[in-house]
Coordinates of C-alpha atoms in Angstrom, one line a residue:
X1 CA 78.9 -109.3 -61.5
X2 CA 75.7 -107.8 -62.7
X3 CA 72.7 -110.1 -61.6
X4 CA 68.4 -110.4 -62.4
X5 CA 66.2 -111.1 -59.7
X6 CA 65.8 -114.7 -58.9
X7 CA 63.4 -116.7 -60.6
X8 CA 59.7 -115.5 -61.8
X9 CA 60.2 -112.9 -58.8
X10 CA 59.6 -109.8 -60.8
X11 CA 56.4 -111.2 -62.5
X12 CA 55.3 -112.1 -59.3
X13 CA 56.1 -108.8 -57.5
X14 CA 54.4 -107.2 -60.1
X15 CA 51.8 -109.3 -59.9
X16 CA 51.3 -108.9 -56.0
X17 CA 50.9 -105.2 -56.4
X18 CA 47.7 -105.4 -59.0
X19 CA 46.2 -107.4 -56.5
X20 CA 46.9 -105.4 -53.4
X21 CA 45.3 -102.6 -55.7
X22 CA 42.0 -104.5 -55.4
X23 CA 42.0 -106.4 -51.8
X24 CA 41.9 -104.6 -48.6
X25 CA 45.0 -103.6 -46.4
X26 CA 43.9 -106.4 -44.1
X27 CA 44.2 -109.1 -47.0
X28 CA 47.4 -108.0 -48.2
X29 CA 49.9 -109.8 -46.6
X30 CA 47.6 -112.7 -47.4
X31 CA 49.0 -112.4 -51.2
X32 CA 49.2 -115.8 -52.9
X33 CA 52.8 -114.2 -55.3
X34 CA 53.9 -112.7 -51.8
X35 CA 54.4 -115.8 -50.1
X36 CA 56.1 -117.5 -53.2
X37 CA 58.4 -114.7 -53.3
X38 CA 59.0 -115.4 -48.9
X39 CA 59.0 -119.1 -49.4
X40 CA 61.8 -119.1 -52.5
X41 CA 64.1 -116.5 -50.9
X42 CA 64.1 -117.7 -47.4
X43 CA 64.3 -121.8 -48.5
X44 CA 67.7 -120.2 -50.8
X45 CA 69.4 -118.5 -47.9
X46 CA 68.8 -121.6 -46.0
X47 CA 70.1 -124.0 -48.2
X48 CA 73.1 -122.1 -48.8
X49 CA 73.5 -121.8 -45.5
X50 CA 73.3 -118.4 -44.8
X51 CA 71.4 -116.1 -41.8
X52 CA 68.1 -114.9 -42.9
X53 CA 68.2 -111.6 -41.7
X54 CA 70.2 -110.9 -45.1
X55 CA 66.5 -110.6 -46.3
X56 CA 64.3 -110.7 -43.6
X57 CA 64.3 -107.0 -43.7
X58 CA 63.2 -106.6 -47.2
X59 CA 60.5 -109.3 -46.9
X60 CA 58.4 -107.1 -44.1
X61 CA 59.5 -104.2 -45.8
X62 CA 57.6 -106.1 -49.1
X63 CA 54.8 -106.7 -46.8
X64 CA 54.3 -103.2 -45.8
X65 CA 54.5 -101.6 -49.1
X66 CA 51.7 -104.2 -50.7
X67 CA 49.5 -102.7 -47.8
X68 CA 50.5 -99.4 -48.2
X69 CA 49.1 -100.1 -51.4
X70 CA 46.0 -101.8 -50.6
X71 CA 45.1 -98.8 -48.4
X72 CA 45.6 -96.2 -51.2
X73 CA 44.0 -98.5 -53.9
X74 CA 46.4 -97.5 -56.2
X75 CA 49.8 -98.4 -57.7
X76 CA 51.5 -95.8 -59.6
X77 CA 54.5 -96.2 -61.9
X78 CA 56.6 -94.7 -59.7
X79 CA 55.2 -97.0 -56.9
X80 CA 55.9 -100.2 -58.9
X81 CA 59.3 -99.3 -60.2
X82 CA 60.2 -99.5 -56.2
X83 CA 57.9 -102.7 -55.5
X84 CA 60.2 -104.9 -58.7
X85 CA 63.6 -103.7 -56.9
X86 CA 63.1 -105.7 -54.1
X87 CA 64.0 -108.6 -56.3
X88 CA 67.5 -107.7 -57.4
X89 CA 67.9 -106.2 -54.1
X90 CA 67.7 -109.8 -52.4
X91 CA 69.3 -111.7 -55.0
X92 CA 72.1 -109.7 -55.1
X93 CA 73.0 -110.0 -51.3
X94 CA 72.2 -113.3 -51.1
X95 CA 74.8 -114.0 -53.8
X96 CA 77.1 -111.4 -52.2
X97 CA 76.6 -113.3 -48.6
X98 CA 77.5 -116.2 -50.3
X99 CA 80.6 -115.5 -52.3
X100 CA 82.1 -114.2 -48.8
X101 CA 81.3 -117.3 -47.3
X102 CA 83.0 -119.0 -49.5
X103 CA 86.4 -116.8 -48.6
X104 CA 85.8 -115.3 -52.1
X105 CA 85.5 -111.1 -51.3
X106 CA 82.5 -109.5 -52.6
X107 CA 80.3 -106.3 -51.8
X108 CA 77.0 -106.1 -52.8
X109 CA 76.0 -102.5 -54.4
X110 CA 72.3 -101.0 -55.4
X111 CA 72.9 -99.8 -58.5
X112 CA 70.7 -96.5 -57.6
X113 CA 73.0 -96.1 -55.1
X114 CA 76.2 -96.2 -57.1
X115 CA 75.7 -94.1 -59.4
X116 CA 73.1 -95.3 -62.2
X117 CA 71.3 -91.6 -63.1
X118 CA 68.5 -91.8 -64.8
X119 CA 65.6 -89.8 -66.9
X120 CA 62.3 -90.0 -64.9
X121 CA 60.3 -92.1 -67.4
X122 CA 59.1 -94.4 -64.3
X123 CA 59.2 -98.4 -65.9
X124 CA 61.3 -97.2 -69.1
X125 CA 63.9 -94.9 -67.7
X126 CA 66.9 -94.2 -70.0
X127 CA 70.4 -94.0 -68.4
X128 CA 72.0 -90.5 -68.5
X129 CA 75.5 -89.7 -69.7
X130 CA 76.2 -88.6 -66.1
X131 CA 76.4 -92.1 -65.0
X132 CA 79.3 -93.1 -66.8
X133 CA 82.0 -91.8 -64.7
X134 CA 79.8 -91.6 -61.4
X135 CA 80.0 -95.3 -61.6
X136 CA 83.5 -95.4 -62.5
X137 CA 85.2 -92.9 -59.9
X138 CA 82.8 -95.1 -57.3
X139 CA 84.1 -98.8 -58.5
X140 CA 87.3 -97.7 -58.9
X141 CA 87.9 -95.6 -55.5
X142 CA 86.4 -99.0 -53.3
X143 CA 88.8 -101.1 -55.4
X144 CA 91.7 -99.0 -54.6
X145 CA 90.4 -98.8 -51.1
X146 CA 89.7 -102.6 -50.8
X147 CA 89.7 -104.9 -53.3
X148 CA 86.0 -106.8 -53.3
X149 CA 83.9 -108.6 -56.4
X150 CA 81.5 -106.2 -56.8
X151 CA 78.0 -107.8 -56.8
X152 CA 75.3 -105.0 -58.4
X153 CA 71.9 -104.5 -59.3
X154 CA 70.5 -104.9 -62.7
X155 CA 67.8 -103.1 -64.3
X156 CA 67.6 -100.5 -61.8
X157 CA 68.4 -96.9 -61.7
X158 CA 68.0 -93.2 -59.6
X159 CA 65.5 -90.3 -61.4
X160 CA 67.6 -87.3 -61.7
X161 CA 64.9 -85.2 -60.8
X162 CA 62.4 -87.4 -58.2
X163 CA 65.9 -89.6 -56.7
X164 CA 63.4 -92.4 -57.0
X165 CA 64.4 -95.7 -57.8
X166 CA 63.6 -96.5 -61.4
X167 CA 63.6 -99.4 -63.9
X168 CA 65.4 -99.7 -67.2
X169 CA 63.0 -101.6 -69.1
X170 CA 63.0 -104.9 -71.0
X171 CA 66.5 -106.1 -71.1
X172 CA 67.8 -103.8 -68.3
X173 CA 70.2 -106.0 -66.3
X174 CA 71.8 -106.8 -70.1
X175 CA 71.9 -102.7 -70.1
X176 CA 73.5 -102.2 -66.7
X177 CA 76.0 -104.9 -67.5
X178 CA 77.1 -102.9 -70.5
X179 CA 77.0 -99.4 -68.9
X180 CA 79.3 -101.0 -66.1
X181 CA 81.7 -102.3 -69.2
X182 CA 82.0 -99.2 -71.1
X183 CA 82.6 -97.1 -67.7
X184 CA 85.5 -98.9 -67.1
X185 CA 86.3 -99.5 -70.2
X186 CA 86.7 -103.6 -69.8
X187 CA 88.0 -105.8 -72.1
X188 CA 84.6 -107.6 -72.6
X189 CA 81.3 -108.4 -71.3
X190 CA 79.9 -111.2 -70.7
X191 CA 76.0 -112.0 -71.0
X192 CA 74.7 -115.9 -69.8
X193 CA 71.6 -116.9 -70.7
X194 CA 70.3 -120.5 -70.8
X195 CA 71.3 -121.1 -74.2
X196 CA 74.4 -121.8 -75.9
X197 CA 74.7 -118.0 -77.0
X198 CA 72.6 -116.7 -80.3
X199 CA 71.5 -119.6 -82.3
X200 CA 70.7 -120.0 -85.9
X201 CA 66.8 -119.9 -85.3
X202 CA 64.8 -120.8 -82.3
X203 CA 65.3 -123.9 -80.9
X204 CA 61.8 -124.3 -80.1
X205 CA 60.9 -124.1 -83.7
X206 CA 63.6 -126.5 -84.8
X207 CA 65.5 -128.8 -82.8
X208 CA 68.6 -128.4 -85.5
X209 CA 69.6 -125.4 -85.0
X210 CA 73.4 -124.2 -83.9
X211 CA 75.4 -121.9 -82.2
X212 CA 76.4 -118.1 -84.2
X213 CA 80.0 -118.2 -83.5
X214 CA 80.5 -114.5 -84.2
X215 CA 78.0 -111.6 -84.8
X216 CA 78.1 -107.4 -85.4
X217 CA 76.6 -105.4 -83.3
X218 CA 74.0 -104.7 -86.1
X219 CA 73.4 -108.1 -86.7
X220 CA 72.6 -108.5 -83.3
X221 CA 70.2 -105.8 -83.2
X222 CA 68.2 -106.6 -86.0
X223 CA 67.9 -110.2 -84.6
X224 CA 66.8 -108.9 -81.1
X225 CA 64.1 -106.2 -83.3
X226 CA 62.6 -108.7 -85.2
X227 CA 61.8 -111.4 -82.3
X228 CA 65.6 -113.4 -80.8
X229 CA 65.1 -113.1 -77.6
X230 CA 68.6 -113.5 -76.4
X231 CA 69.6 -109.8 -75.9
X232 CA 67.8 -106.7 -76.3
X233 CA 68.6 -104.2 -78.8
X234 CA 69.1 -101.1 -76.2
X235 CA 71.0 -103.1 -74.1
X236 CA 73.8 -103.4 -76.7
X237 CA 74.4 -99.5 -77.2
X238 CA 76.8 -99.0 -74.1
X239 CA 78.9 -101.8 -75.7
X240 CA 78.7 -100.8 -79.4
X241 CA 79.8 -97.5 -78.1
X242 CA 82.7 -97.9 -76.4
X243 CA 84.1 -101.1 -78.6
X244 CA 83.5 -103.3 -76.1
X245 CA 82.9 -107.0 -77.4
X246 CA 80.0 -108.9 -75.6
X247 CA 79.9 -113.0 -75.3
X248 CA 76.6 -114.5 -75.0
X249 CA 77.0 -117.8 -72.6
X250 CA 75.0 -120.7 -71.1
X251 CA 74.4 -120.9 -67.8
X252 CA 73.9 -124.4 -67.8
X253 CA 76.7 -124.9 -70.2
X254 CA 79.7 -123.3 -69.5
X255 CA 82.2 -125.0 -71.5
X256 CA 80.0 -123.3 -74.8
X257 CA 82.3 -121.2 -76.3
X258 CA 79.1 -118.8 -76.6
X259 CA 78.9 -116.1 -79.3
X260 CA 80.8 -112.9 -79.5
X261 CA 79.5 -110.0 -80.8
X262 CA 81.5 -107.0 -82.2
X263 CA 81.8 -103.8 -84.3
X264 CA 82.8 -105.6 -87.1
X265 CA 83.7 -109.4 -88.2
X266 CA 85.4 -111.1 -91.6
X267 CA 81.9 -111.8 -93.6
X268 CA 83.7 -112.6 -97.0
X269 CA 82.7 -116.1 -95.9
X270 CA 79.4 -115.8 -94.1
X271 CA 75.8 -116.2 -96.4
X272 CA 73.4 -116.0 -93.6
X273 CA 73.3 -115.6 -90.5
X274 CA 70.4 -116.4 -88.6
X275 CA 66.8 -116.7 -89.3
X276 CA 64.2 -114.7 -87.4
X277 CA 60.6 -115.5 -87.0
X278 CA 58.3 -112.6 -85.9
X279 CA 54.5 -114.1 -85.3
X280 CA 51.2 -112.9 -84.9
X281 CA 52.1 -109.2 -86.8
X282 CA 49.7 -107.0 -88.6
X283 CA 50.4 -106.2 -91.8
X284 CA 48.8 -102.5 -93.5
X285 CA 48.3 -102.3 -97.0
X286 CA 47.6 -98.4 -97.7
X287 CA 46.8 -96.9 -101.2
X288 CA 47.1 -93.4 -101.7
X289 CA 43.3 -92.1 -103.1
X290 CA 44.8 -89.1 -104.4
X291 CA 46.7 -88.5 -108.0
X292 CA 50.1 -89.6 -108.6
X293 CA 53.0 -87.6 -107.7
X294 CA 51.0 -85.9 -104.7
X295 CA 53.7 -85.0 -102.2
X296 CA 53.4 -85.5 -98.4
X297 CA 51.7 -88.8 -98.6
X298 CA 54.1 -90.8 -96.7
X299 CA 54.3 -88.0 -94.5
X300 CA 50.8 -88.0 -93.5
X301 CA 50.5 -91.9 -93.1
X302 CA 53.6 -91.6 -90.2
X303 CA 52.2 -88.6 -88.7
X304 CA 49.2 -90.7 -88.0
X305 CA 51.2 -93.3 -86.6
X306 CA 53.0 -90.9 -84.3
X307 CA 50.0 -89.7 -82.9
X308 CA 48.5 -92.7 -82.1
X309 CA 52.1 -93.9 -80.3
X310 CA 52.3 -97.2 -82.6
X311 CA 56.4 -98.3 -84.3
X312 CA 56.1 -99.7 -87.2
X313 CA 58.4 -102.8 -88.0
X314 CA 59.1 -103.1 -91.8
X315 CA 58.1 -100.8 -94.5
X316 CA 57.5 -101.7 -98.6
X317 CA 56.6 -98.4 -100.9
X318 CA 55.8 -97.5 -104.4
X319 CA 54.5 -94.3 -105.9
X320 CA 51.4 -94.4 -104.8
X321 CA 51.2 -97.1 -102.6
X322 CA 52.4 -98.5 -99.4
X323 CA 52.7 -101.6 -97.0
X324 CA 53.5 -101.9 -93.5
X325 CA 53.5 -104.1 -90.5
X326 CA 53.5 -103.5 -86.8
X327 CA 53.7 -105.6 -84.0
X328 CA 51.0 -106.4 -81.7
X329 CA 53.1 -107.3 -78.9
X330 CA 54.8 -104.3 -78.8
X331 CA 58.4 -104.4 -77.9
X332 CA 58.5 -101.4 -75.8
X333 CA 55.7 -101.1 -73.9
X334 CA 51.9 -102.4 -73.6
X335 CA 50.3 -104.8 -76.2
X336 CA 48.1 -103.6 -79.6
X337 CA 44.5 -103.9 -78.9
X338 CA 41.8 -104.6 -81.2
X339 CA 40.2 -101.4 -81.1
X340 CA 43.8 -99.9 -81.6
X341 CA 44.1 -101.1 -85.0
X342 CA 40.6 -99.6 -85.7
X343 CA 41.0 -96.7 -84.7
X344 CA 44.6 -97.0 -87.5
X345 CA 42.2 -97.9 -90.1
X346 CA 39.7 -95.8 -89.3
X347 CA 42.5 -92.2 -89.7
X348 CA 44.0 -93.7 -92.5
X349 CA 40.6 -94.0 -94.7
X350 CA 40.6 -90.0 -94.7
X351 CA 43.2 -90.1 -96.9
X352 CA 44.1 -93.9 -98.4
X353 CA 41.8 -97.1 -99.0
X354 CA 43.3 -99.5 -96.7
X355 CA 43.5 -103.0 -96.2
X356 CA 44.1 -104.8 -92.8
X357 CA 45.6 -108.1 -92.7
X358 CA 46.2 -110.0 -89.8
X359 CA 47.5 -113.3 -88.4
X360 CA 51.3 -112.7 -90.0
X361 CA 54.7 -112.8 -89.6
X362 CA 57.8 -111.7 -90.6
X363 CA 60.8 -113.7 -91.2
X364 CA 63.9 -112.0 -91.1
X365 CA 66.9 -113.6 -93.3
X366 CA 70.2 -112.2 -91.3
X367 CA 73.4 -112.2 -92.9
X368 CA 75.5 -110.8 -95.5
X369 CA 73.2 -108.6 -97.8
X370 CA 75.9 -108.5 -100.1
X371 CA 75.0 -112.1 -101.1
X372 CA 71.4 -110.8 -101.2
X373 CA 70.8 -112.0 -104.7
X374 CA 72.4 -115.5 -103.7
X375 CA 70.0 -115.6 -100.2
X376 CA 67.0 -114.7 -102.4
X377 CA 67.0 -116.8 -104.9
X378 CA 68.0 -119.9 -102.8
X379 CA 65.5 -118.5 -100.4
X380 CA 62.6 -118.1 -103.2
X381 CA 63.2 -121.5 -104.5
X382 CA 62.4 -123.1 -101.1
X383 CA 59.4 -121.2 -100.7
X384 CA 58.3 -122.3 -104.1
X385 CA 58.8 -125.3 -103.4
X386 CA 57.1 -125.3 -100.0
X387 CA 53.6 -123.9 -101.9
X388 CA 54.5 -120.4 -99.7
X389 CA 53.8 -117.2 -101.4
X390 CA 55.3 -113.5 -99.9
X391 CA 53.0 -110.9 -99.2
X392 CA 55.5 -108.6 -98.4
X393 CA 59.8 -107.8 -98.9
X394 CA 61.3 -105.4 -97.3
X395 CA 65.2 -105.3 -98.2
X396 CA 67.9 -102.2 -98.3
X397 CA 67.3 -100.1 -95.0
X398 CA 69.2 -102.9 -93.0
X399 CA 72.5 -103.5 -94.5
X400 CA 72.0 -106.8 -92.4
X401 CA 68.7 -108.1 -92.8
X402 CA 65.8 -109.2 -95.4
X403 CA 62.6 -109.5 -94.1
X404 CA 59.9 -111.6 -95.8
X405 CA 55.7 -111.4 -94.8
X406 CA 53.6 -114.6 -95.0
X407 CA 51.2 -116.1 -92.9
X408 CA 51.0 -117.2 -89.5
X409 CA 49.9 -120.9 -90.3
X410 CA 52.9 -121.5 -93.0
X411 CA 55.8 -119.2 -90.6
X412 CA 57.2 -122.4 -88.8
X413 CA 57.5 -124.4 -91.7
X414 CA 58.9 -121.8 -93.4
X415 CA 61.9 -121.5 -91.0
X416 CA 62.2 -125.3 -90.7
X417 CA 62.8 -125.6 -94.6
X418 CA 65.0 -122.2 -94.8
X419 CA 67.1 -123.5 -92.0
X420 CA 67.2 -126.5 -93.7
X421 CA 68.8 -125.3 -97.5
X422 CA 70.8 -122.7 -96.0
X423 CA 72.4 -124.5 -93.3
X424 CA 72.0 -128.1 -93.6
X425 CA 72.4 -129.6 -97.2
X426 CA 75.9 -128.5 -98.3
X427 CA 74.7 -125.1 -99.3
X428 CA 77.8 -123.6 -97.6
X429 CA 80.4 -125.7 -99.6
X430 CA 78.3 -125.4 -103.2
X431 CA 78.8 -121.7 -102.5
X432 CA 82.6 -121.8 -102.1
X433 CA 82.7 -124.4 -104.7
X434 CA 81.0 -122.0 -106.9
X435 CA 83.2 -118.8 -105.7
X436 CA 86.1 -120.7 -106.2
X437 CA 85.4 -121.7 -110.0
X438 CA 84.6 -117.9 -110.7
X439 CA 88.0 -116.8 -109.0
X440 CA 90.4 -119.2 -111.1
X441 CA 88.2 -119.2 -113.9
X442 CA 90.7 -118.6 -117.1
X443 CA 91.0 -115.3 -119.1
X444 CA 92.3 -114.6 -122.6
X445 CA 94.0 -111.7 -123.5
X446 CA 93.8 -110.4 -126.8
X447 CA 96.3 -108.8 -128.6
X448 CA 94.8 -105.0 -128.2
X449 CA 95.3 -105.9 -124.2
X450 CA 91.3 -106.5 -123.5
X451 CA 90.7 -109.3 -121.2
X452 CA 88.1 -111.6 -122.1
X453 CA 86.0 -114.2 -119.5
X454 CA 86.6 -117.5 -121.2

C-alpha cells in the first residue's frame, strides 16, 4: 500500500514554510496551516483510537523546523522537500498503527529509507534505475523474514549524491506505486482516486459523462498531457515498462469496476475515447520573414524556446509558417507570466512577425486515429453547427489523439456538444450499422476474375 499525505496537508506544509520565511522564530509555532496540520492528525489518531505519540514526535519535530526556518529567513528546495515529507510520514503510520490494531499485520516504511534513489533535482527528482532492485531485495527479504502489509511513502525519495530526502513531483505517490509494481513485478496496480476511474470528459464540465472501461498506456498519457487529471503522465512509465496493467478506482466507490489501462487493447471497435479540454492556453502564430525554402527556421524558433525553459503543447507547420501553443499553467513546474510571453514575442520578432493569441484551449479528441476521418468529420459538423470555428489542428504526431484550438469562451460548450454526438445519440451503433453494410456489401465477378463493388 502506497499512500498521499492526508488531506490539504502538503499545501498546507508548504504553505507554513513561506510564511515562517517572513515571521520571526518567535511567531513560528504561532502558524495558522501548522495548527491545522496538529489539529487534523491528532483528532485522526484519536478517533481511531490510537496513542498519539505515533505523531507527536513529528509534530514538534514540524515545529522546530518552521523555526529553524524563520531564524534563517530562508527556505531552500532542499529545505522544503524535507518540510512536505512530514505528511506521508504521519499518514502512513497512522494507517500502519491502525491496520495492526485491527489484527491485520502491517509495517510502515519511508520510502527514502527503502530504497527509492534518486537524482538530486530537489522538488522534481527523477527515480534512478538503482532503485528497482534496492527496493525489491528489501520487500522481499522482510517478507521472507516476517510476513507484514507493507505500508510506504509516496512521492518521496533519497538524493544519490546529498542522501537528502527528496520529492518526486506532481503525481509522485502514482510514481512510487508503479516503481514498487514493476520491482516486484506484480500482477497489477491499483490507483484510487475519487472518481469512478478515467471518464469520458470532466465531470465538472458535463454531468453525463461515463466510465473508460479500458485504455493504452498512450491513450492515457495523452489524456493526462492535455489536462485529465486522474493520473500523471510520468507516473505511468514504471508500469508501461514492465507490462504491468494499472486499474484506476474510486475511493468512495469501490464496487466501480474502474478502468484498466494497458500496452495494448482490441480498438477495432472503439471511435473515441475521451475528450480532453485544456483552458486558458496561449496560442503563437509565427511567420517566417525570410524567403521560402530558408532552412533552419523551425530550428531557430525551438532553440528560442529552449532557452527561455518553456514546452510547447501542440504544434501546426507549413513552409513558411508556423503555430503553436503553450500552456500557462505549466505542467512541470511554475506558472507562465505575463512578461514571460513578452519576452517569447519579443526573440521571436528578430526573425518571424508574430502573433499572440490568448484566452484558448485545446480540445483533445482521444481515440482511434484510424477512424480519424470518421471523428473529424462528425466532429466538424458539430462545431458547424455550434457557430465554432478552429483556429488550430494538430493531428499525426500522436497516433492517439487530435487536438483542436478555439476559444476559451466557446471550450465548454464545445465538449458538451462533442460528448453529446459521439457518445450519446446512437453514434456508436450508426457506425457499426454502417461497417456492417460495407463488410457484406455484395461483389460481382466478372468473367476475366476482376471483382467489382456492386
Amino acid at each position: 500500500v502506497v499512500l498521499s499525505a492526508m488531506g490539504k496537508t502538503t499545501n498546507n506544509l508548504l504553505l507554513a514554510g513561506e510564511k515562517a520565511v517572513s515571521c520571526g522564530a518567535t511567531k513560528a509555532s504561532e502558524i495558522n496551516e501548522l495548527a491545522i496540520i496538529k489539529k487534523l492528525h491528532l483528532r485522526t489518531i484519536d478517533e481511531l483510537g490510537l496513542d498519539s505519540s505515533i505523531v507527536s514526535g513529528f509534530l514538534d519535530e514540524l515545529e522546530q523546523l518552521l523555526k529553524g526556518v524563520a531564524m534563517m529567513k530562508e527556505l531552500t528546495l532542499r529545505t522544503r522537500d524535507y518540510l512536505v515529507s512530514f505528511g506521508e510520514c504521519m499518514s502512513t503510520r497512522i494507517f500502519s498503527a491502525y491496520l495492526n490494531k485491527l489484527g491485520k499485520k502491517a509495517r510502515q516504511y519511508d520510502a527514502f529509507d527503502l530504497g527509492f534513489i534518486t537524482t538530486d533535482d530537489f522538488t522534481n527528482a527523477d527515480i534512478l534505475e538503482a532503485t528497482y532492485p534496492a527496493v525489491a531485495k528489501r520487500l522481499h527479504g522482510d517478507w521472507i523474514d516476517d510476513p507484514a502489509i507493507p505500508i510506504v511513502t509516496g512521492f518521496l525519495g533519497k538524493g544519490w549524491k546529498s542522501c537528502a530526502v527528496t520529492t518526486l513531483g506532481r503525481g509522485g505517490s502514482d510514481l512510487t506505486a508503479t516503481t514498487i509494481g514493476k520491482a516486484l513485478g506484480l500482477r497489477e496496480i491499483q490507483v484510487w482516486k475519487d472518481v469512478d476511474g478515467v471518464l469520458t470528459c470532466d465531470p465538472n464540465i458535463y454531468a453525463n459523462a461515463v466510465p473508460v472501461p479500458y485504455l493504452t498506456f498512450d491513450e492515457a498519457a495523452e489524456l493526462a498531457y492535455f489536462g485529465a487529471q486522474v493520473l500523471h503522465p510520468q507516473s505511468m512509465r514504471p508500469a508501461r515498462e514492465g507490462g504491468i496493467p494499472v486499474r484506476v478506482k474510486n475511493s468512495y466507490n469501490r464496487h466501480a469496476p474502474g478502468t484498466v489501462i494497458t500496452k495494448t487493447r482490441d480498438m477495432r471497435k472503439s471511435i473515441l475515447t475521451s475528450i480532453v479540454l485544456k483552458s486558458n492556453i496561449t496560442m503563437l502564430d509565427i511567420v517566417s520573414t525570410r524567403m521560402l525554402g530558408q532552412y533552419g527556421f523551425l530550428a531557430k524558433v525551438f532553440s528560442i524556446f529552449e532557452d527561455l525553459g518553456i514546452s510547447v503543447d501542440s504544434v501546426a507547420t507549413s513552409e513558411v509558417s508556423i503555430s503553436l501553443t503553450l500552456d500557462p499553467s505549466k505542467l512541470w513546474s511554475r506558472e507562465l507570466i505575463q512578461q514571460e510571453l513578452d519576452h517569447v514575442v519579443e526573440e521571436l520578432e528578430k526573425i518571424a512577425v508574430v502573433h499572440l493569441l490568448q484566452h484558448r484551449s485545446i480540445i483533445s479528441l482521444i481515440g482511434n486515429v484510424q477512424r480519424s476521418s470518421l471523428i473529424l468529420e462528425k466532429a466538424f459538423n458539430v462545431l458547424r453547427r455550434n457557430g465554432v470555428n478552429v483556429q488550430m489542428i494538430s493531428q499525426g504526431a500522436s497516433k492517439v489523439n487530435i487536438s483542436l484550438v478555439v476559444n476559451d469562451s466557446e471550450a465548454k460548450q464545445c465538449v458538451q456538444a462533442l460528448h453529446s454526438a459521439f457518445f450519446e445519440n446512437g453514434f456508436l451503433s450508426e457506425v457499426e450499422e454502417a461497417d456492417l453494410a460495407q463488410n457484406m456489401a455484395p461483389v460481382l465477378v466478372s468473367s476475366n476474375g476482376a471483382i467489382n463493388g456492386n
